[in-house]
Amino acid sequence: MKPLNFLIVMDDIHTINYKKDTTLAMLWAIADRGHTAHYCQIHDLWLDNGALQIDSQSLKTFKDPAHFYELGEKTTQPASAFDVILMRKDPPFDMQFLYSLYLLEYAQRAGVLVVNNPESVRDCNEKLFATQFPELMTPTIVTNKQTHIRDFIKTHQDVIVKPLDGMGGMGIFRLTADSPNIGSTLEMLTQLESLPVMAQKYLPEIKDGDKRILIVGGKPVDYCLARIPSQGETRGNLAAGGRGVAMPLSAQERQVAEQVAPVLLQKGLYFVGLDVIGGKVTEINVTSPTCVREIDDQCGTHIAEDFIAFIETKIN
């Protein structure tokens, strides 16, 4: 097929972690498969009389930690100059992030393939989206009311409470029926009952890892990354000090992933991170999922290349 012109919308490339960054793996795969890449940040998207314009730079990447990218001069091009736009901006999902998704819909209208589908990224909050599969989850409630959460804690005795817009394990608390600070914790998380939060029955299987299952083009990757909490820690997130150990999917994990995958495909969510503890779904990450590098390094997979190959089939 003819080479494709990719635009990567991401965080400041100067700040990424060479050893771990998933977007960098995608950029390498784009180059290896003979395509070209451009780079911009979300503040480089703008409208001119209803047409999306992009202030971008050509981007070359290398597998050299001392010199892993080169940027060209910044130029302005219409979105239609690109075949594919990869939205790889990390959360927080704030108003700036939301506006960028609105703008990327103009690229879709111009015939550009935008991955993940910005409308679905906008609609599928990573915590709330999981609740569309209640049969796959541990008991879960979403509320801003202390009374409901206190009743939930009384029923289940051991509970995880977390904000709906967090990332990397930020703002996650474990509360038991005899916790001395339930009131102050819930006041803080709900901002005095003005903001809904999620409460879930605690899963002791977290000791075996919070499993990140990647679903690429509607198909689960054969290996997941178990993010195992450090000593004395509830959270397995790598950003919270967890240790990443890649391992094959269990039969139950594969079954769960295959149940969710068709819905993702239908919504145009082609690169997704499913978080599973003890075979139960806890979150569905659709913004900028990671863990490709860790799984590839430990298992010899080529997840980013498989992803770009999938995109090629979509363009065809």
PDB file of N, CA and C in Angstrom, residues 18-82:
ATOM      1  N   TYR A  18      11.961   7.406  27.436  1.00  0.00           N
ATOM      2  CA  TYR A  18      12.450   6.607  26.313  1.00  0.00           C
ATOM      3  C   TYR A  18      12.272   5.107  26.552  1.00  0.00           C
ATOM      4  N   LYS A  19      12.483   4.673  27.782  1.00  0.00           N
ATOM      5  CA  LYS A  19      12.464   3.235  28.079  1.00  0.00           C
ATOM      6  C   LYS A  19      11.060   2.648  28.101  1.00  0.00           C
ATOM      7  N   LYS A  20      10.047   3.472  28.353  1.00  0.00           N
ATOM      8  CA  LYS A  20       8.724   2.917  28.632  1.00  0.00           C
ATOM      9  C   LYS A  20       7.611   3.429  27.726  1.00  0.00           C
ATOM     10  N   ASP A  21       7.852   4.467  26.957  1.00  0.00           N
ATOM     11  CA  ASP A  21       6.731   5.154  26.307  1.00  0.00           C
ATOM     12  C   ASP A  21       6.096   4.334  25.178  1.00  0.00           C
ATOM     13  N   THR A  22       4.793   4.118  25.276  1.00  0.00           N
ATOM     14  CA  THR A  22       4.052   3.350  24.272  1.00  0.00           C
ATOM     15  C   THR A  22       3.910   4.113  22.969  1.00  0.00           C
ATOM     16  N   THR A  23       3.691   5.433  23.045  1.00  0.00           N
ATOM     17  CA  THR A  23       3.562   6.227  21.822  1.00  0.00           C
ATOM     18  C   THR A  23       4.842   6.163  21.000  1.00  0.00           C
ATOM     19  N   LEU A  24       5.988   6.143  21.659  1.00  0.00           N
ATOM     20  CA  LEU A  24       7.259   6.023  20.951  1.00  0.00           C
ATOM     21  C   LEU A  24       7.325   4.694  20.192  1.00  0.00           C
ATOM     22  N   ALA A  25       6.817   3.622  20.806  1.00  0.00           N
ATOM     23  CA  ALA A  25       6.769   2.326  20.110  1.00  0.00           C
ATOM     24  C   ALA A  25       5.909   2.427  18.852  1.00  0.00           C
ATOM     25  N   MET A  26       4.801   3.163  18.945  1.00  0.00           N
ATOM     26  CA  MET A  26       3.942   3.350  17.769  1.00  0.00           C
ATOM     27  C   MET A  26       4.675   4.133  16.681  1.00  0.00           C
ATOM     28  N   LEU A  27       5.429   5.150  17.088  1.00  0.00           N
ATOM     29  CA  LEU A  27       6.194   5.943  16.119  1.00  0.00           C
ATOM     30  C   LEU A  27       7.258   5.102  15.427  1.00  0.00           C
ATOM     31  N   TRP A  28       7.916   4.234  16.183  1.00  0.00           N
ATOM     32  CA  TRP A  28       8.896   3.332  15.569  1.00  0.00           C
ATOM     33  C   TRP A  28       8.206   2.417  14.550  1.00  0.00           C
ATOM     34  N   ALA A  29       7.033   1.911  14.927  1.00  0.00           N
ATOM     35  CA  ALA A  29       6.307   1.007  14.026  1.00  0.00           C
ATOM     36  C   ALA A  29       5.861   1.736  12.760  1.00  0.00           C
ATOM     37  N   ILE A  30       5.437   2.987  12.904  1.00  0.00           N
ATOM     38  CA  ILE A  30       5.049   3.791  11.740  1.00  0.00           C
ATOM     39  C   ILE A  30       6.221   3.907  10.769  1.00  0.00           C
ATOM     40  N   ALA A  31       7.399   4.221  11.312  1.00  0.00           N
ATOM     41  CA  ALA A  31       8.593   4.355  10.462  1.00  0.00           C
ATOM     42  C   ALA A  31       8.995   3.018   9.852  1.00  0.00           C
ATOM     43  N   ASP A  32       8.979   1.955  10.652  1.00  0.00           N
ATOM     44  CA  ASP A  32       9.399   0.635  10.174  1.00  0.00           C
ATOM     45  C   ASP A  32       8.517   0.139   9.037  1.00  0.00           C
ATOM     46  N   ARG A  33       7.264   0.583   9.026  1.00  0.00           N
ATOM     47  CA  ARG A  33       6.329   0.127   7.992  1.00  0.00           C
ATOM     48  C   ARG A  33       6.263   1.107   6.812  1.00  0.00           C
ATOM     49  N   GLY A  34       7.198   2.067   6.787  1.00  0.00           N
ATOM     50  CA  GLY A  34       7.350   2.916   5.615  1.00  0.00           C
ATOM     51  C   GLY A  34       6.451   4.131   5.557  1.00  0.00           C
ATOM     52  N   HIS A  35       5.846   4.501   6.687  1.00  0.00           N
ATOM     53  CA  HIS A  35       4.960   5.662   6.721  1.00  0.00           C
ATOM     54  C   HIS A  35       5.699   6.888   7.264  1.00  0.00           C
ATOM     55  N   THR A  36       5.086   8.050   7.127  1.00  0.00           N
ATOM     56  CA  THR A  36       5.657   9.284   7.651  1.00  0.00           C
ATOM     57  C   THR A  36       4.862   9.749   8.861  1.00  0.00           C
ATOM     58  N   ALA A  37       5.512  10.541   9.705  1.00  0.00           N
ATOM     59  CA  ALA A  37       4.868  10.999  10.942  1.00  0.00           C
ATOM     60  C   ALA A  37       5.055  12.498  11.122  1.00  0.00           C
ATOM     61  N   HIS A  38       4.035  13.125  11.659  1.00  0.00           N
ATOM     62  CA  HIS A  38       4.080  14.503  12.129  1.00  0.00           C
ATOM     63  C   HIS A  38       3.646  14.518  13.589  1.00  0.00           C
ATOM     64  N   TYR A  39       4.040  15.579  14.265  1.00  0.00           N
ATOM     65  CA  TYR A  39       3.814  15.673  15.714  1.00  0.00           C
ATOM     66  C   TYR A  39       3.170  17.005  16.038  1.00  0.00           C
ATOM     67  N   CYS A  40       2.210  16.991  16.976  1.00  0.00           N
ATOM     68  CA  CYS A  40       1.696  18.235  17.538  1.00  0.00           C
ATOM     69  C   CYS A  40       1.167  17.965  18.941  1.00  0.00           C
ATOM     70  N   GLN A  41       0.875  19.032  19.656  1.00  0.00           N
ATOM     71  CA  GLN A  41       0.207  18.953  20.948  1.00  0.00           C
ATOM     72  C   GLN A  41      -1.213  19.488  20.800  1.00  0.00           C
ATOM     73  N   ILE A  42      -2.027  19.321  21.827  1.00  0.00           N
ATOM     74  CA  ILE A  42      -3.442  19.649  21.634  1.00  0.00           C
ATOM     75  C   ILE A  42      -3.673  21.140  21.419  1.00  0.00           C
ATOM     76  N   HIS A  43      -2.765  21.983  21.901  1.00  0.00           N
ATOM     77  CA  HIS A  43      -2.950  23.414  21.665  1.00  0.00           C
ATOM     78  C   HIS A  43      -2.587  23.824  20.235  1.00  0.00           C
ATOM     79  N   ASP A  44      -2.134  22.859  19.426  1.00  0.00           N
ATOM     80  CA  ASP A  44      -1.805  23.140  18.024  1.00  0.00           C
ATOM     81  C   ASP A  44      -2.977  22.868  17.084  1.00  0.00           C
ATOM     82  N   LEU A  45      -4.124  22.483  17.645  1.00  0.00           N
ATOM     83  CA  LEU A  45      -5.328  22.259  16.843  1.00  0.00           C
ATOM     84  C   LEU A  45      -6.165  23.534  16.851  1.00  0.00           C
ATOM     85  N   TRP A  46      -6.628  23.981  15.673  1.00  0.00           N
ATOM     86  CA  TRP A  46      -7.456  25.185  15.640  1.00  0.00           C
ATOM     87  C   TRP A  46      -8.375  25.166  14.421  1.00  0.00           C
ATOM     88  N   LEU A  47      -9.434  25.956  14.503  1.00  0.00           N
ATOM     89  CA  LEU A  47     -10.418  26.012  13.431  1.00  0.00           C
ATOM     90  C   LEU A  47     -10.289  27.300  12.637  1.00  0.00           C
ATOM     91  N   ASP A  48     -10.464  27.164  11.315  1.00  0.00           N
ATOM     92  CA  ASP A  48     -10.498  28.320  10.419  1.00  0.00           C
ATOM     93  C   ASP A  48     -11.747  28.160   9.545  1.00  0.00           C
ATOM     94  N   ASN A  49     -12.782  28.946   9.853  1.00  0.00           N
ATOM     95  CA  ASN A  49     -14.042  28.868   9.111  1.00  0.00           C
ATOM     96  C   ASN A  49     -14.570  27.437   9.022  1.00  0.00           C
ATOM     97  N   GLY A  50     -14.539  26.743  10.161  1.00  0.00           N
ATOM     98  CA  GLY A  50     -15.120  25.407  10.224  1.00  0.00           C
ATOM     99  C   GLY A  50     -14.230  24.292   9.730  1.00  0.00           C
ATOM    100  N   ALA A  51     -13.001  24.598   9.358  1.00  0.00           N
ATOM    101  CA  ALA A  51     -12.052  23.558   8.905  1.00  0.00           C
ATOM    102  C   ALA A  51     -10.921  23.445   9.921  1.00  0.00           C
ATOM    103  N   LEU A  52     -10.610  22.224  10.325  1.00  0.00           N
ATOM    104  CA  LEU A  52      -9.547  22.008  11.305  1.00  0.00           C
ATOM    105  C   LEU A  52      -8.189  22.244  10.672  1.00  0.00           C
ATOM    106  N   GLN A  53      -7.397  23.092  11.318  1.00  0.00           N
ATOM    107  CA  GLN A  53      -6.015  23.355  10.916  1.00  0.00           C
ATOM    108  C   GLN A  53      -5.087  22.825  12.021  1.00  0.00           C
ATOM    109  N   ILE A  54      -3.893  22.426  11.610  1.00  0.00           N
ATOM    110  CA  ILE A  54      -2.973  21.818  12.570  1.00  0.00           C
ATOM    111  C   ILE A  54      -1.579  22.419  12.382  1.00  0.00           C
ATOM    112  N   ASP A  55      -1.039  22.972  13.463  1.00  0.00           N
ATOM    113  CA  ASP A  55       0.345  23.456  13.463  1.00  0.00           C
ATOM    114  C   ASP A  55       1.222  22.287  13.902  1.00  0.00           C
ATOM    115  N   SER A  56       1.859  21.639  12.957  1.00  0.00           N
ATOM    116  CA  SER A  56       2.590  20.410  13.265  1.00  0.00           C
ATOM    117  C   SER A  56       4.024  20.487  12.767  1.00  0.00           C
ATOM    118  N   GLN A  57       4.804  19.493  13.212  1.00  0.00           N
ATOM    119  CA  GLN A  57       6.200  19.364  12.788  1.00  0.00           C
ATOM    120  C   GLN A  57       6.436  17.944  12.291  1.00  0.00           C
ATOM    121  N   SER A  58       7.197  17.831  11.198  1.00  0.00           N
ATOM    122  CA  SER A  58       7.592  16.490  10.772  1.00  0.00           C
ATOM    123  C   SER A  58       8.438  15.866  11.880  1.00  0.00           C
ATOM    124  N   LEU A  59       8.328  14.544  12.006  1.00  0.00           N
ATOM    125  CA  LEU A  59       8.971  13.855  13.123  1.00  0.00           C
ATOM    126  C   LEU A  59       9.664  12.589  12.630  1.00  0.00           C
ATOM    127  N   LYS A  60      10.937  12.478  12.951  1.00  0.00           N
ATOM    128  CA  LYS A  60      11.675  11.233  12.725  1.00  0.00           C
ATOM    129  C   LYS A  60      12.087  10.682  14.083  1.00  0.00           C
ATOM    130  N   THR A  61      11.989   9.367  14.247  1.00  0.00           N
ATOM    131  CA  THR A  61      12.348   8.739  15.522  1.00  0.00           C
ATOM    132  C   THR A  61      13.431   7.687  15.297  1.00  0.00           C
ATOM    133  N   PHE A  62      14.222   7.495  16.347  1.00  0.00           N
ATOM    134  CA  PHE A  62      15.361   6.574  16.285  1.00  0.00           C
ATOM    135  C   PHE A  62      15.406   5.750  17.570  1.00  0.00           C
ATOM    136  N   LYS A  63      16.007   4.561  17.459  1.00  0.00           N
ATOM    137  CA  LYS A  63      16.146   3.698  18.635  1.00  0.00           C
ATOM    138  C   LYS A  63      17.489   3.964  19.292  1.00  0.00           C
ATOM    139  N   ASP A  64      17.631   5.190  19.752  1.00  0.00           N
ATOM    140  CA  ASP A  64      18.869   5.658  20.373  1.00  0.00           C
ATOM    141  C   ASP A  64      18.478   6.569  21.535  1.00  0.00           C
ATOM    142  N   PRO A  65      18.674   6.129  22.777  1.00  0.00           N
ATOM    143  CA  PRO A  65      18.220   6.926  23.913  1.00  0.00           C
ATOM    144  C   PRO A  65      18.834   8.315  23.985  1.00  0.00           C
ATOM    145  N   ALA A  66      20.007   8.501  23.385  1.00  0.00           N
ATOM    146  CA  ALA A  66      20.651   9.809  23.406  1.00  0.00           C
ATOM    147  C   ALA A  66      20.129  10.732  22.298  1.00  0.00           C
ATOM    148  N   HIS A  67      19.454  10.132  21.317  1.00  0.00           N
ATOM    149  CA  HIS A  67      18.957  10.920  20.180  1.00  0.00           C
ATOM    150  C   HIS A  67      17.809  10.127  19.558  1.00  0.00           C
ATOM    151  N   PHE A  68      16.633  10.231  20.180  1.00  0.00           N
ATOM    152  CA  PHE A  68      15.546   9.369  19.727  1.00  0.00           C
ATOM    153  C   PHE A  68      14.503  10.080  18.873  1.00  0.00           C
ATOM    154  N   TYR A  69      14.661  11.386  18.621  1.00  0.00           N
ATOM    155  CA  TYR A  69      13.738  12.058  17.712  1.00  0.00           C
ATOM    156  C   TYR A  69      14.381  13.293  17.101  1.00  0.00           C
ATOM    157  N   GLU A  70      13.864  13.663  15.943  1.00  0.00           N
ATOM    158  CA  GLU A  70      14.214  14.924  15.281  1.00  0.00           C
ATOM    159  C   GLU A  70      12.933  15.569  14.783  1.00  0.00           C
ATOM    160  N   LEU A  71      12.777  16.864  15.045  1.00  0.00           N
ATOM    161  CA  LEU A  71      11.589  17.599  14.623  1.00  0.00           C
ATOM    162  C   LEU A  71      11.947  18.567  13.507  1.00  0.00           C
ATOM    163  N   GLY A  72      11.036  18.681  12.524  1.00  0.00           N
ATOM    164  CA  GLY A  72      11.209  19.662  11.470  1.00  0.00           C
ATOM    165  C   GLY A  72      10.604  21.004  11.864  1.00  0.00           C
ATOM    166  N   GLU A  73      10.583  21.918  10.942  1.00  0.00           N
ATOM    167  CA  GLU A  73       9.984  23.230  11.184  1.00  0.00           C
ATOM    168  C   GLU A  73       8.472  23.108  11.350  1.00  0.00           C
ATOM    169  N   LYS A  74       7.902  23.978  12.171  1.00  0.00           N
ATOM    170  CA  LYS A  74       6.454  23.955  12.380  1.00  0.00           C
ATOM    171  C   LYS A  74       5.769  24.597  11.175  1.00  0.00           C
ATOM    172  N   THR A  75       4.781  23.890  10.635  1.00  0.00           N
ATOM    173  CA  THR A  75       3.996  24.403   9.513  1.00  0.00           C
ATOM    174  C   THR A  75       2.516  24.204   9.826  1.00  0.00           C
ATOM    175  N   THR A  76       1.669  24.931   9.122  1.00  0.00           N
ATOM    176  CA  THR A  76       0.220  24.801   9.286  1.00  0.00           C
ATOM    177  C   THR A  76      -0.356  24.069   8.081  1.00  0.00           C
ATOM    178  N   GLN A  77      -1.107  23.002   8.368  1.00  0.00           N
ATOM    179  CA  GLN A  77      -1.742  22.215   7.315  1.00  0.00           C
ATOM    180  C   GLN A  77      -3.171  21.909   7.707  1.00  0.00           C
ATOM    181  N   PRO A  78      -4.048  21.743   6.714  1.00  0.00           N
ATOM    182  CA  PRO A  78      -5.404  21.286   7.046  1.00  0.00           C
ATOM    183  C   PRO A  78      -5.368  19.838   7.516  1.00  0.00           C
ATOM    184  N   ALA A  79      -6.339  19.455   8.330  1.00  0.00           N
ATOM    185  CA  ALA A  79      -6.394  18.076   8.819  1.00  0.00           C
ATOM    186  C   ALA A  79      -6.404  17.080   7.667  1.00  0.00           C
ATOM    187  N   SER A  80      -6.999  17.474   6.537  1.00  0.00           N
ATOM    188  CA  SER A  80      -7.106  16.571   5.391  1.00  0.00           C
ATOM    189  C   SER A  80      -5.756  16.215   4.776  1.00  0.00           C
ATOM    190  N   ALA A  81      -4.683  16.897   5.215  1.00  0.00           N
ATOM    191  CA  ALA A  81      -3.336  16.543   4.726  1.00  0.00           C
ATOM    192  C   ALA A  81      -2.852  15.218   5.315  1.00  0.00           C
ATOM    193  N   PHE A  82      -3.553  14.733   6.337  1.00  0.00           N
ATOM    194  CA  PHE A  82      -3.133  13.507   7.021  1.00  0.00           C
ATOM    195  C   PHE A  82      -4.112  12.374   6.716  1.00  0.00           C
TER     196      PHE A  82
END
